[in-house]
Amino acid sequence: KFSSFTICTNWDQGSDFKGNVRFGPQVDNVVIYQNDHLGTPQKLTAVNGAVVWSAKYSSFGQAEVDLSSTVTNNLRFAGQYFDAETSLHYNYKRYYDPETGKYLRVDPIGLAGGINLFLYASGNPINNFDPKGDLVWTIEVVVLIAIAAITTVVVLDHYRRHPLKIPALPSTSDDDDVGDKVIPFPKDPPIDYDDDDDDDFNCEEWLMLLNMQHDQISQLECKGYDMSKEKSEHNLSAQLFSEYCPHLSKQVKAF
């Protein structure tokens, strides 16, 4: 775990704490932020678990800091920094007044940010946040982006590790054995096929990879590659797909 100037904690692969390691400016006190679902600091704790800073907030982020706090924390809503001299929050592109729930300047992206050019987070600071003072984010969008990112990584990793196996095309050469072929997850040229002995396949996955292969061949052809052979092979695969998966035959792309 890193801070701006210090390696704060060192953990081994077994999740055992191995101690603090420091370099650069010496930092004697390491604190841990306890934030809410939008990233607003609720408490700061020392490494021994003692609360060294805490605050309660109004709906629009005006902090009432516990007088027993022993450290200073100027972070407020996500992307905001408390200015003690003005009691305003610096929000990157605009200053924000937590007492009124409004910015001091109009939204730099204009009406694209909503009809009220001064209001914070579309008037819903419980579920929304604005880390740069221009574009409102909702917690639902953040969750969906996280789910999509994780799903994409898992799917890509799955198809790289486990290429889809489909029935083989009959060989046109007397020297070639009739065997199953594997369509790997699409990648940069060349597109090749490997022999395998397993004849398990899945129509939906096969359709997805065939259509991705079609798009890849089209893109490579636009870049100047001679893809006539690959187009012919793809059409044969698409034809075979239609025979094995007739209920999806209208969805497969062919040249």
Short mmCIF file of C-alpha atoms in Angstrom, two decimals:
data_model
loop_
_atom_site.label_atom_id
_atom_site.label_comp_id
_atom_site.label_asym_id
_atom_site.label_seq_id
_atom_site.Cartn_x
_atom_site.Cartn_y
_atom_site.Cartn_z
CA LYS A 1 0.00 0.00 0.00
CA PHE A 2 1.44 3.38 -1.06
CA SER A 3 0.99 7.02 -0.14
CA SER A 4 2.51 9.96 -2.00
CA PHE A 5 5.81 9.81 -0.14
CA THR A 6 5.83 6.58 1.82
CA ILE A 7 5.36 2.85 1.46
CA CYS A 8 2.95 2.52 4.35
CA THR A 9 2.51 -1.21 4.75
CA ASN A 10 4.14 -4.37 3.48
CA TRP A 11 2.15 -7.60 3.16
CA ASP A 12 3.28 -11.03 2.06
CA GLN A 13 1.30 -13.32 -0.25
CA GLY A 14 -0.42 -14.91 2.69
CA SER A 15 -1.95 -11.56 3.73
CA ASP A 16 0.27 -11.35 6.80
CA PHE A 17 1.33 -7.87 7.84
CA LYS A 18 5.13 -7.59 7.58
CA GLY A 19 5.57 -4.08 8.98
CA ASN A 20 6.04 -0.54 7.70
CA VAL A 21 8.68 0.45 5.15
CA ARG A 22 9.48 4.12 4.59
CA PHE A 23 11.52 6.18 2.15
CA GLY A 24 11.66 9.87 1.29
CA PRO A 25 10.24 12.31 3.87
CA GLN A 26 9.85 10.54 7.18
CA VAL A 27 6.23 9.98 8.17
CA ASP A 28 5.73 8.87 11.74
CA ASN A 29 1.93 8.60 11.81
CA VAL A 30 0.11 6.40 9.32
CA VAL A 31 -3.69 6.69 9.25
CA ILE A 32 -6.29 4.66 7.39
CA TYR A 33 -9.32 6.24 5.73
CA GLN A 34 -12.76 4.74 6.41
CA ASN A 35 -14.96 6.05 3.58
CA ASP A 36 -18.62 5.67 2.69
CA HIS A 37 -20.00 4.25 -0.56
CA LEU A 38 -19.17 7.47 -2.45
CA GLY A 39 -15.64 7.88 -1.11
CA THR A 40 -16.37 10.51 1.54
CA PRO A 41 -14.14 10.09 4.62
CA GLN A 42 -16.15 9.15 7.70
CA LYS A 43 -13.31 8.22 10.05
CA LEU A 44 -9.54 8.03 10.11
CA THR A 45 -7.98 5.33 12.24
CA ALA A 46 -4.46 4.66 13.44
CA VAL A 47 -2.78 1.33 12.73
CA ASN A 48 -3.88 0.14 16.19
CA GLY A 49 -7.53 0.80 15.29
CA ALA A 50 -7.97 3.96 17.37
CA VAL A 51 -10.15 6.65 15.76
CA VAL A 52 -8.04 9.78 15.28
CA TRP A 53 -10.50 11.78 13.14
CA SER A 54 -14.22 11.59 12.49
CA ALA A 55 -16.94 13.83 11.17
CA LYS A 56 -20.66 14.03 10.52
CA TYR A 57 -21.91 15.60 7.31
CA SER A 58 -24.96 17.52 6.21
CA SER A 59 -26.72 16.20 3.12
CA PHE A 60 -24.59 18.38 0.87
CA GLY A 61 -21.28 17.73 2.57
CA GLN A 62 -20.77 20.34 5.28
CA ALA A 63 -18.59 18.54 7.81
CA GLU A 64 -18.96 18.76 11.57
CA VAL A 65 -15.57 17.49 12.70
CA ASP A 66 -15.37 15.74 16.06
CA LEU A 67 -13.51 18.03 18.46
CA SER A 68 -11.58 15.08 19.86
CA SER A 69 -9.87 14.49 16.49
CA THR A 70 -6.09 14.50 16.79
CA VAL A 71 -5.19 14.78 13.09
CA THR A 72 -6.22 17.11 10.29
CA ASN A 73 -8.13 15.83 7.29
CA ASN A 74 -9.14 18.18 4.50
CA LEU A 75 -10.68 15.63 2.13
CA ARG A 76 -14.46 15.84 1.80
CA PHE A 77 -16.79 14.64 -0.98
CA ALA A 78 -15.00 12.68 -3.73
CA GLY A 79 -12.54 15.02 -5.44
CA GLN A 80 -13.04 17.86 -2.95
CA TYR A 81 -10.48 19.55 -0.68
CA PHE A 82 -11.53 21.73 2.23
CA ASP A 83 -10.18 25.30 2.26
CA ALA A 84 -10.12 26.38 5.91
CA GLU A 85 -9.78 30.09 5.05
CA THR A 86 -13.00 30.26 3.00
CA SER A 87 -14.83 27.14 4.27
CA LEU A 88 -15.30 26.23 0.60
CA HIS A 89 -14.37 22.98 -1.09
CA TYR A 90 -11.96 23.03 -4.02
CA ASN A 91 -13.46 20.63 -6.59
CA TYR A 92 -10.84 20.83 -9.36
CA LYS A 93 -12.81 22.86 -11.90
CA ARG A 94 -14.98 24.84 -9.49
CA TYR A 95 -15.29 25.86 -5.86
CA TYR A 96 -18.20 24.33 -3.99
CA ASP A 97 -20.15 25.70 -1.02
CA PRO A 98 -21.37 22.78 1.14
CA GLU A 99 -23.64 25.08 3.12
CA THR A 100 -25.82 25.84 0.09
CA GLY A 101 -25.10 22.71 -1.93
CA LYS A 102 -24.10 24.80 -4.93
CA TYR A 103 -21.02 25.76 -6.90
CA LEU A 104 -19.82 29.34 -7.15
CA ARG A 105 -19.47 29.14 -10.95
CA VAL A 106 -21.61 27.68 -13.72
CA ASP A 107 -20.98 24.15 -14.90
CA PRO A 108 -18.07 24.20 -17.40
CA ILE A 109 -19.89 21.66 -19.61
CA GLY A 110 -23.01 23.83 -19.73
CA LEU A 111 -26.49 22.32 -19.93
CA ALA A 112 -24.97 18.90 -20.64
CA GLY A 113 -24.59 18.67 -16.88
CA GLY A 114 -28.26 19.48 -16.21
CA ILE A 115 -30.57 22.47 -16.30
CA ASN A 116 -29.27 23.82 -12.97
CA LEU A 117 -25.74 25.04 -13.72
CA PHE A 118 -24.78 25.47 -10.05
CA LEU A 119 -26.37 22.50 -8.23
CA TYR A 120 -24.14 19.72 -6.90
CA ALA A 121 -24.62 16.14 -8.18
CA SER A 122 -28.04 16.89 -9.71
CA GLY A 123 -29.37 17.55 -6.22
CA ASN A 124 -28.80 13.95 -5.08
CA PRO A 125 -25.58 13.83 -3.03
CA ILE A 126 -26.63 10.54 -1.39
CA ASN A 127 -26.32 8.51 -4.61
CA ASN A 128 -24.35 10.81 -6.94
CA PHE A 129 -20.96 12.49 -6.85
CA ASP A 130 -19.00 14.93 -8.99
CA PRO A 131 -15.24 14.34 -8.60
CA LYS A 132 -14.13 17.14 -10.95
CA GLY A 133 -16.92 19.68 -10.69
CA ASP A 134 -18.28 19.10 -14.17
CA LEU A 135 -19.75 15.64 -14.72
CA VAL A 136 -22.09 13.84 -12.32
CA TRP A 137 -21.49 10.16 -11.61
CA THR A 138 -24.10 7.87 -10.11
CA ILE A 139 -23.28 4.90 -7.92
CA GLU A 140 -25.28 2.71 -10.32
CA VAL A 141 -23.04 3.72 -13.24
CA VAL A 142 -19.90 3.02 -11.22
CA VAL A 143 -21.20 -0.43 -10.26
CA LEU A 144 -22.15 -1.24 -13.87
CA ILE A 145 -18.75 -0.11 -15.14
CA ALA A 146 -17.02 -2.25 -12.53
CA ILE A 147 -19.17 -5.28 -13.41
CA ALA A 148 -18.57 -4.77 -17.14
CA ALA A 149 -14.82 -4.43 -16.63
CA ILE A 150 -14.62 -7.56 -14.48
CA THR A 151 -16.82 -9.52 -16.90
CA THR A 152 -14.70 -8.45 -19.88
CA VAL A 153 -11.48 -9.53 -18.18
CA VAL A 154 -12.97 -12.89 -17.16
CA VAL A 155 -14.41 -13.59 -20.64
CA LEU A 156 -11.22 -12.61 -22.46
CA ASP A 157 -9.12 -14.72 -20.12
CA HIS A 158 -11.49 -17.68 -20.52
CA TYR A 159 -11.33 -17.71 -24.31
CA ARG A 160 -7.58 -17.23 -24.39
CA ARG A 161 -7.13 -20.18 -22.06
CA HIS A 162 -9.92 -22.35 -23.45
CA PRO A 163 -10.43 -21.92 -27.22
CA LEU A 164 -13.85 -22.90 -28.49
CA LYS A 165 -13.98 -26.39 -30.03
CA ILE A 166 -16.31 -26.95 -33.00
CA PRO A 167 -16.93 -29.78 -35.48
CA ALA A 168 -14.32 -30.07 -38.22
CA LEU A 169 -14.81 -29.32 -41.90
CA PRO A 170 -14.26 -32.36 -44.13
CA SER A 171 -10.72 -32.40 -45.46
CA THR A 172 -10.21 -31.61 -49.16
CA SER A 173 -6.80 -33.29 -49.22
CA ASP A 174 -6.05 -37.01 -49.17
CA ASP A 175 -3.04 -36.31 -46.96
CA ASP A 176 -4.99 -34.46 -44.27
CA ASP A 177 -6.72 -36.25 -41.43
CA VAL A 178 -10.32 -35.40 -40.66
CA GLY A 179 -10.15 -33.91 -37.19
CA ASP A 180 -11.77 -31.26 -35.08
CA LYS A 181 -10.59 -27.73 -35.44
CA VAL A 182 -10.30 -25.00 -32.84
CA ILE A 183 -11.17 -21.40 -33.47
CA PRO A 184 -9.06 -19.40 -31.00
CA PHE A 185 -10.18 -16.13 -29.52
CA PRO A 186 -9.70 -13.51 -32.31
CA LYS A 187 -6.35 -11.78 -32.25
CA ASP A 188 -3.96 -10.15 -34.72
CA PRO A 189 -3.14 -12.06 -37.94
CA PRO A 190 -2.62 -14.74 -38.89
CA ILE A 191 -5.91 -16.42 -38.03
CA ASP A 192 -5.08 -20.11 -37.63
CA TYR A 193 -6.73 -23.30 -36.56
CA ASP A 194 -5.33 -26.10 -34.40
CA ASP A 195 -6.31 -29.76 -34.47
CA ASP A 196 -8.00 -31.25 -31.45
CA ASP A 197 -9.89 -34.43 -30.67
CA ASP A 198 -12.79 -33.03 -28.65
CA ASP A 199 -16.04 -32.44 -30.51
CA ASP A 200 -17.92 -30.51 -27.84
CA PHE A 201 -19.25 -27.14 -28.96
CA ASN A 202 -21.72 -24.44 -28.00
CA CYS A 203 -23.83 -22.64 -30.61
CA GLU A 204 -23.93 -19.28 -28.85
CA GLU A 205 -20.18 -19.18 -28.22
CA TRP A 206 -19.48 -20.46 -31.74
CA LEU A 207 -21.69 -17.71 -33.23
CA MET A 208 -19.95 -15.02 -31.19
CA LEU A 209 -16.48 -16.11 -32.27
CA LEU A 210 -17.46 -16.52 -35.93
CA ASN A 211 -18.88 -13.00 -36.02
CA MET A 212 -15.82 -11.62 -34.26
CA GLN A 213 -13.66 -13.45 -36.80
CA HIS A 214 -15.70 -11.94 -39.64
CA ASP A 215 -15.18 -8.43 -38.28
CA GLN A 216 -11.47 -9.08 -37.80
CA ILE A 217 -11.03 -10.28 -41.38
CA SER A 218 -12.89 -7.21 -42.65
CA GLN A 219 -10.66 -4.89 -40.64
CA LEU A 220 -7.49 -6.59 -41.86
CA GLU A 221 -8.69 -6.43 -45.46
CA CYS A 222 -9.26 -2.69 -45.07
CA LYS A 223 -5.64 -2.38 -43.91
CA GLY A 224 -4.42 -3.94 -47.16
CA TYR A 225 -4.03 -7.60 -46.21
CA ASP A 226 -5.02 -10.25 -48.75
CA MET A 227 -7.72 -12.09 -46.85
CA SER A 228 -9.26 -14.10 -49.71
CA LYS A 229 -8.22 -17.43 -48.20
CA GLU A 230 -9.46 -16.48 -44.73
CA LYS A 231 -12.76 -15.22 -46.18
CA SER A 232 -13.28 -18.50 -48.00
CA GLU A 233 -12.51 -20.52 -44.87
CA HIS A 234 -14.79 -18.31 -42.81
CA ASN A 235 -17.68 -18.81 -45.24
CA LEU A 236 -17.24 -22.58 -45.03
CA SER A 237 -17.26 -22.35 -41.23
CA ALA A 238 -20.38 -20.18 -41.34
CA GLN A 239 -22.05 -22.71 -43.63
CA LEU A 240 -21.16 -25.53 -41.26
CA PHE A 241 -22.44 -23.48 -38.34
CA SER A 242 -25.81 -23.07 -40.08
CA GLU A 243 -26.07 -26.84 -40.43
CA TYR A 244 -25.31 -27.56 -36.78
CA CYS A 245 -27.11 -24.53 -35.33
CA PRO A 246 -30.01 -23.75 -37.72
CA HIS A 247 -31.86 -21.73 -35.08
CA LEU A 248 -29.05 -19.14 -35.18
CA SER A 249 -28.18 -19.37 -38.87
CA LYS A 250 -29.62 -15.93 -39.71
CA GLN A 251 -27.32 -14.26 -37.18
CA VAL A 252 -23.97 -15.53 -38.46
CA LYS A 253 -21.96 -13.14 -40.63
CA ALA A 254 -20.53 -14.30 -43.95
CA PHE A 255 -18.80 -12.75 -46.96
#
